[in-house]
């Protein structure tokens, strides 16, 4: 009975581990895409400046890039939380949650 419980707990831990790692990697990929979008947009604006064309840049021009950056940041934080909780046992998590003082 205990071996089955340990096996189920091990499978759940490895699943959490994989999900956390995938979210962490996905967050880094999303942030890199946002940096690529920002750099492409900057090069386009620089080319417009060199040609002497008149244009107006508003804050709405960067909503998609900032949304990608925010989504990537949230995915990285969630991935770290999920990945970190799969590395500790329940007793280790209890110690981390209580801190130096037992409540």
Short mmCIF file of N, CA and C in Angstrom, two decimals:
data_model
loop_
_atom_site.label_atom_id
_atom_site.label_comp_id
_atom_site.label_asym_id
_atom_site.label_seq_id
_atom_site.Cartn_x
_atom_site.Cartn_y
_atom_site.Cartn_z
N UNK A 1 0.83 -1.19 0.00
CA UNK A 1 0.00 0.00 0.00
C UNK A 1 0.87 1.26 0.00
N UNK A 2 1.89 1.27 0.85
CA UNK A 2 2.76 2.43 0.90
C UNK A 2 3.57 2.59 -0.38
N UNK A 3 3.94 1.48 -1.01
CA UNK A 3 4.69 1.56 -2.25
C UNK A 3 3.84 2.18 -3.36
N UNK A 4 2.56 1.83 -3.39
CA UNK A 4 1.67 2.42 -4.40
C UNK A 4 1.51 3.93 -4.18
N UNK A 5 1.37 4.33 -2.91
CA UNK A 5 1.24 5.75 -2.61
C UNK A 5 2.51 6.50 -2.98
N UNK A 6 3.67 5.91 -2.70
CA UNK A 6 4.94 6.54 -3.05
C UNK A 6 5.07 6.66 -4.57
N UNK A 7 4.64 5.63 -5.29
CA UNK A 7 4.72 5.66 -6.74
C UNK A 7 3.81 6.74 -7.31
N UNK A 8 2.59 6.86 -6.77
CA UNK A 8 1.67 7.90 -7.23
C UNK A 8 2.21 9.29 -6.91
N UNK A 9 2.80 9.44 -5.73
CA UNK A 9 3.38 10.72 -5.35
C UNK A 9 4.57 11.05 -6.24
N UNK A 10 5.36 10.04 -6.58
CA UNK A 10 6.50 10.25 -7.46
C UNK A 10 6.06 10.66 -8.86
N UNK A 11 5.00 10.01 -9.36
CA UNK A 11 4.48 10.38 -10.68
C UNK A 11 3.93 11.80 -10.69
N UNK A 12 3.22 12.16 -9.62
CA UNK A 12 2.67 13.52 -9.53
C UNK A 12 3.79 14.55 -9.43
N UNK A 13 4.85 14.21 -8.69
CA UNK A 13 5.97 15.13 -8.55
C UNK A 13 6.68 15.31 -9.89
N UNK A 14 6.87 14.21 -10.62
CA UNK A 14 7.55 14.34 -11.91
C UNK A 14 6.68 15.12 -12.89
N UNK A 15 5.37 14.98 -12.82
CA UNK A 15 4.48 15.75 -13.69
C UNK A 15 4.56 17.23 -13.35
N UNK A 16 4.56 17.55 -12.05
CA UNK A 16 4.72 18.95 -11.62
C UNK A 16 6.06 19.49 -12.10
N UNK A 17 7.08 18.67 -11.99
CA UNK A 17 8.42 19.06 -12.40
C UNK A 17 8.45 19.40 -13.89
N UNK A 18 7.82 18.57 -14.70
CA UNK A 18 7.79 18.79 -16.15
C UNK A 18 6.96 20.03 -16.50
N UNK A 19 5.81 20.18 -15.84
CA UNK A 19 4.95 21.34 -16.11
C UNK A 19 5.67 22.63 -15.73
N UNK A 20 6.32 22.64 -14.57
CA UNK A 20 7.07 23.82 -14.14
C UNK A 20 8.19 24.17 -15.09
N UNK A 21 8.91 23.16 -15.54
CA UNK A 21 10.01 23.39 -16.47
C UNK A 21 9.49 23.92 -17.82
N UNK A 22 8.36 23.36 -18.28
CA UNK A 22 7.78 23.82 -19.55
C UNK A 22 7.29 25.27 -19.44
N UNK A 23 6.67 25.62 -18.31
CA UNK A 23 6.21 27.00 -18.14
C UNK A 23 7.39 27.96 -18.05
N UNK A 24 8.44 27.55 -17.38
CA UNK A 24 9.63 28.38 -17.27
C UNK A 24 10.26 28.60 -18.64
N UNK A 25 10.40 27.54 -19.41
CA UNK A 25 10.95 27.65 -20.75
C UNK A 25 10.04 28.46 -21.66
N UNK A 26 8.73 28.23 -21.56
CA UNK A 26 7.77 28.99 -22.36
C UNK A 26 7.82 30.48 -22.04
N UNK A 27 7.99 30.81 -20.77
CA UNK A 27 8.10 32.22 -20.37
C UNK A 27 9.32 32.88 -20.98
N UNK A 28 10.45 32.16 -20.97
CA UNK A 28 11.66 32.72 -21.59
C UNK A 28 11.49 32.88 -23.10
N UNK A 29 10.80 31.94 -23.73
CA UNK A 29 10.56 32.05 -25.18
C UNK A 29 9.66 33.23 -25.48
N UNK A 30 8.60 33.42 -24.69
CA UNK A 30 7.67 34.54 -24.92
C UNK A 30 8.38 35.87 -24.72
N UNK A 31 9.24 35.97 -23.69
CA UNK A 31 9.97 37.22 -23.47
C UNK A 31 10.95 37.47 -24.60
N UNK A 32 11.60 36.43 -25.10
CA UNK A 32 12.52 36.64 -26.23
C UNK A 32 11.76 37.08 -27.48
N UNK A 33 10.56 36.56 -27.69
CA UNK A 33 9.73 37.01 -28.83
C UNK A 33 9.37 38.49 -28.66
N UNK A 34 9.06 38.89 -27.43
CA UNK A 34 8.71 40.30 -27.21
C UNK A 34 9.92 41.20 -27.47
N UNK A 35 11.12 40.77 -27.08
CA UNK A 35 12.31 41.56 -27.36
C UNK A 35 12.58 41.64 -28.87
N UNK A 36 12.32 40.54 -29.58
CA UNK A 36 12.50 40.58 -31.04
C UNK A 36 11.49 41.54 -31.68
N UNK A 37 10.24 41.52 -31.21
CA UNK A 37 9.24 42.45 -31.74
C UNK A 37 9.62 43.91 -31.48
N UNK A 38 10.13 44.17 -30.28
CA UNK A 38 10.54 45.54 -29.94
C UNK A 38 11.71 45.97 -30.81
N UNK A 39 12.67 45.08 -31.04
CA UNK A 39 13.82 45.46 -31.86
C UNK A 39 13.42 45.66 -33.32
N UNK A 40 12.51 44.84 -33.84
CA UNK A 40 12.04 45.03 -35.21
C UNK A 40 11.31 46.37 -35.34
N UNK A 41 10.48 46.68 -34.36
CA UNK A 41 9.76 47.95 -34.40
C UNK A 41 10.73 49.12 -34.30
N UNK A 42 11.76 49.00 -33.50
CA UNK A 42 12.75 50.08 -33.37
C UNK A 42 13.50 50.29 -34.68
N UNK A 43 13.87 49.20 -35.35
CA UNK A 43 14.55 49.32 -36.64
C UNK A 43 13.64 49.97 -37.67
N UNK A 44 12.37 49.64 -37.66
CA UNK A 44 11.42 50.25 -38.58
C UNK A 44 11.30 51.76 -38.33
N UNK A 45 11.23 52.16 -37.06
CA UNK A 45 11.16 53.58 -36.74
C UNK A 45 12.44 54.30 -37.14
N UNK A 46 13.58 53.64 -36.94
CA UNK A 46 14.85 54.25 -37.34
C UNK A 46 14.91 54.44 -38.85
N UNK A 47 14.41 53.47 -39.61
CA UNK A 47 14.37 53.60 -41.07
C UNK A 47 13.45 54.75 -41.48
N UNK A 48 12.34 54.93 -40.79
CA UNK A 48 11.45 56.05 -41.09
C UNK A 48 12.11 57.38 -40.78
N UNK A 49 12.88 57.42 -39.71
CA UNK A 49 13.58 58.65 -39.36
C UNK A 49 14.60 59.00 -40.44
N UNK A 50 15.31 58.00 -40.94
CA UNK A 50 16.32 58.25 -41.97
C UNK A 50 15.71 58.73 -43.27
N UNK A 51 14.51 58.27 -43.59
CA UNK A 51 13.87 58.70 -44.84
C UNK A 51 13.25 60.07 -44.72
N UNK A 52 13.09 60.58 -43.52
CA UNK A 52 12.52 61.91 -43.33
C UNK A 52 11.01 61.91 -43.31
N UNK A 53 10.39 60.75 -43.23
CA UNK A 53 8.93 60.68 -43.19
C UNK A 53 8.44 61.15 -41.82
N UNK A 54 7.28 61.80 -41.85
CA UNK A 54 6.70 62.24 -40.60
C UNK A 54 5.76 61.16 -40.09
N UNK A 55 5.89 60.85 -38.80
CA UNK A 55 5.04 59.84 -38.18
C UNK A 55 4.89 60.17 -36.71
N UNK A 56 3.92 59.57 -36.11
CA UNK A 56 3.66 59.81 -34.70
C UNK A 56 3.65 58.48 -33.98
N UNK A 57 4.39 58.41 -32.90
CA UNK A 57 4.45 57.19 -32.11
C UNK A 57 3.61 57.41 -30.86
N UNK A 58 2.68 56.51 -30.63
CA UNK A 58 1.83 56.60 -29.44
C UNK A 58 2.10 55.41 -28.54
N UNK A 59 1.56 55.46 -27.35
CA UNK A 59 1.72 54.35 -26.42
C UNK A 59 1.01 53.09 -26.88
N UNK A 60 -0.01 53.26 -27.72
CA UNK A 60 -0.76 52.10 -28.21
C UNK A 60 0.07 51.25 -29.17
N UNK A 61 1.15 51.81 -29.68
CA UNK A 61 1.99 51.06 -30.60
C UNK A 61 2.73 49.91 -29.90
N UNK A 62 2.88 49.99 -28.61
CA UNK A 62 3.65 48.99 -27.90
C UNK A 62 2.80 48.10 -26.99
N UNK A 63 1.48 48.07 -27.17
CA UNK A 63 0.63 47.23 -26.32
C UNK A 63 0.92 45.75 -26.51
N UNK A 64 1.10 45.31 -27.73
CA UNK A 64 1.31 43.88 -27.96
C UNK A 64 2.63 43.43 -27.36
N UNK A 65 3.69 44.24 -27.55
CA UNK A 65 4.98 43.86 -26.99
C UNK A 65 4.94 43.81 -25.47
N UNK A 66 4.29 44.79 -24.87
CA UNK A 66 4.21 44.80 -23.41
C UNK A 66 3.32 43.67 -22.90
N UNK A 67 2.30 43.30 -23.67
CA UNK A 67 1.46 42.17 -23.28
C UNK A 67 2.26 40.87 -23.33
N UNK A 68 3.05 40.69 -24.39
CA UNK A 68 3.91 39.51 -24.48
C UNK A 68 4.90 39.47 -23.32
N UNK A 69 5.50 40.62 -23.01
CA UNK A 69 6.47 40.67 -21.92
C UNK A 69 5.82 40.32 -20.59
N UNK A 70 4.64 40.87 -20.32
CA UNK A 70 3.93 40.59 -19.07
C UNK A 70 3.53 39.12 -18.99
N UNK A 71 3.01 38.58 -20.08
CA UNK A 71 2.63 37.17 -20.11
C UNK A 71 3.84 36.26 -19.88
N UNK A 72 4.97 36.59 -20.49
CA UNK A 72 6.19 35.81 -20.29
C UNK A 72 6.68 35.89 -18.86
N UNK A 73 6.61 37.07 -18.26
CA UNK A 73 7.04 37.24 -16.87
C UNK A 73 6.16 36.43 -15.93
N UNK A 74 4.86 36.44 -16.14
CA UNK A 74 3.94 35.67 -15.31
C UNK A 74 4.19 34.17 -15.48
N UNK A 75 4.46 33.73 -16.71
CA UNK A 75 4.75 32.32 -16.96
C UNK A 75 6.04 31.90 -16.27
N UNK A 76 7.05 32.77 -16.26
CA UNK A 76 8.31 32.44 -15.58
C UNK A 76 8.09 32.32 -14.08
N UNK A 77 7.36 33.25 -13.48
CA UNK A 77 7.10 33.19 -12.04
C UNK A 77 6.29 31.95 -11.69
N UNK A 78 5.24 31.65 -12.47
CA UNK A 78 4.43 30.46 -12.19
C UNK A 78 5.26 29.19 -12.38
N UNK A 79 6.10 29.16 -13.40
CA UNK A 79 6.97 28.00 -13.63
C UNK A 79 7.94 27.80 -12.49
N UNK A 80 8.50 28.89 -11.97
CA UNK A 80 9.41 28.77 -10.83
C UNK A 80 8.70 28.25 -9.59
N UNK A 81 7.47 28.71 -9.38
CA UNK A 81 6.71 28.25 -8.21
C UNK A 81 6.39 26.76 -8.34
N UNK A 82 5.89 26.35 -9.50
CA UNK A 82 5.53 24.94 -9.69
C UNK A 82 6.77 24.07 -9.66
N UNK A 83 7.83 24.51 -10.33
CA UNK A 83 9.08 23.74 -10.37
C UNK A 83 9.69 23.64 -8.98
N UNK A 84 9.64 24.73 -8.22
CA UNK A 84 10.22 24.74 -6.87
C UNK A 84 9.46 23.86 -5.90
N UNK A 85 8.14 23.84 -6.00
CA UNK A 85 7.37 23.01 -5.07
C UNK A 85 7.52 21.53 -5.38
N UNK A 86 7.90 21.19 -6.61
CA UNK A 86 8.09 19.77 -6.92
C UNK A 86 9.44 19.27 -6.42
N UNK A 87 10.36 20.18 -6.10
CA UNK A 87 11.68 19.77 -5.64
C UNK A 87 11.72 19.50 -4.14
N UNK A 88 10.80 20.10 -3.39
CA UNK A 88 10.81 19.95 -1.94
C UNK A 88 9.80 18.91 -1.49
N UNK A 89 10.08 18.29 -0.37
CA UNK A 89 9.09 17.39 0.23
C UNK A 89 8.07 18.24 0.97
N UNK A 90 7.02 17.61 1.48
CA UNK A 90 6.00 18.36 2.20
C UNK A 90 6.55 19.00 3.47
N UNK A 91 7.48 18.32 4.15
CA UNK A 91 8.07 18.89 5.35
C UNK A 91 8.94 20.10 5.01
N UNK A 92 9.67 20.02 3.89
CA UNK A 92 10.49 21.15 3.47
C UNK A 92 9.64 22.35 3.11
N UNK A 93 8.49 22.10 2.46
CA UNK A 93 7.58 23.20 2.13
C UNK A 93 7.00 23.82 3.39
N UNK A 94 6.69 22.99 4.38
CA UNK A 94 6.14 23.52 5.63
C UNK A 94 7.17 24.41 6.30
N UNK A 95 8.42 24.01 6.28
CA UNK A 95 9.48 24.82 6.90
C UNK A 95 9.64 26.13 6.13
N UNK A 96 9.57 26.09 4.81
CA UNK A 96 9.68 27.32 4.03
C UNK A 96 8.50 28.26 4.28
N UNK A 97 7.32 27.71 4.47
CA UNK A 97 6.14 28.53 4.68
C UNK A 97 6.12 29.16 6.07
N UNK A 98 6.62 28.45 7.07
CA UNK A 98 6.57 29.00 8.43
C UNK A 98 7.69 29.98 8.67
N UNK A 99 8.80 29.85 7.97
CA UNK A 99 9.91 30.77 8.17
C UNK A 99 10.62 30.46 9.47
N UNK A 100 11.30 31.46 10.04
CA UNK A 100 12.07 31.21 11.24
C UNK A 100 11.20 31.00 12.49
N UNK A 101 9.96 31.40 12.43
CA UNK A 101 9.08 31.30 13.60
C UNK A 101 7.90 30.38 13.27
N UNK A 102 7.64 29.45 14.12
CA UNK A 102 6.50 28.57 13.94
C UNK A 102 5.28 29.31 14.45
N UNK A 103 4.27 29.40 13.60
CA UNK A 103 3.05 30.15 13.98
C UNK A 103 2.07 29.25 14.65
#
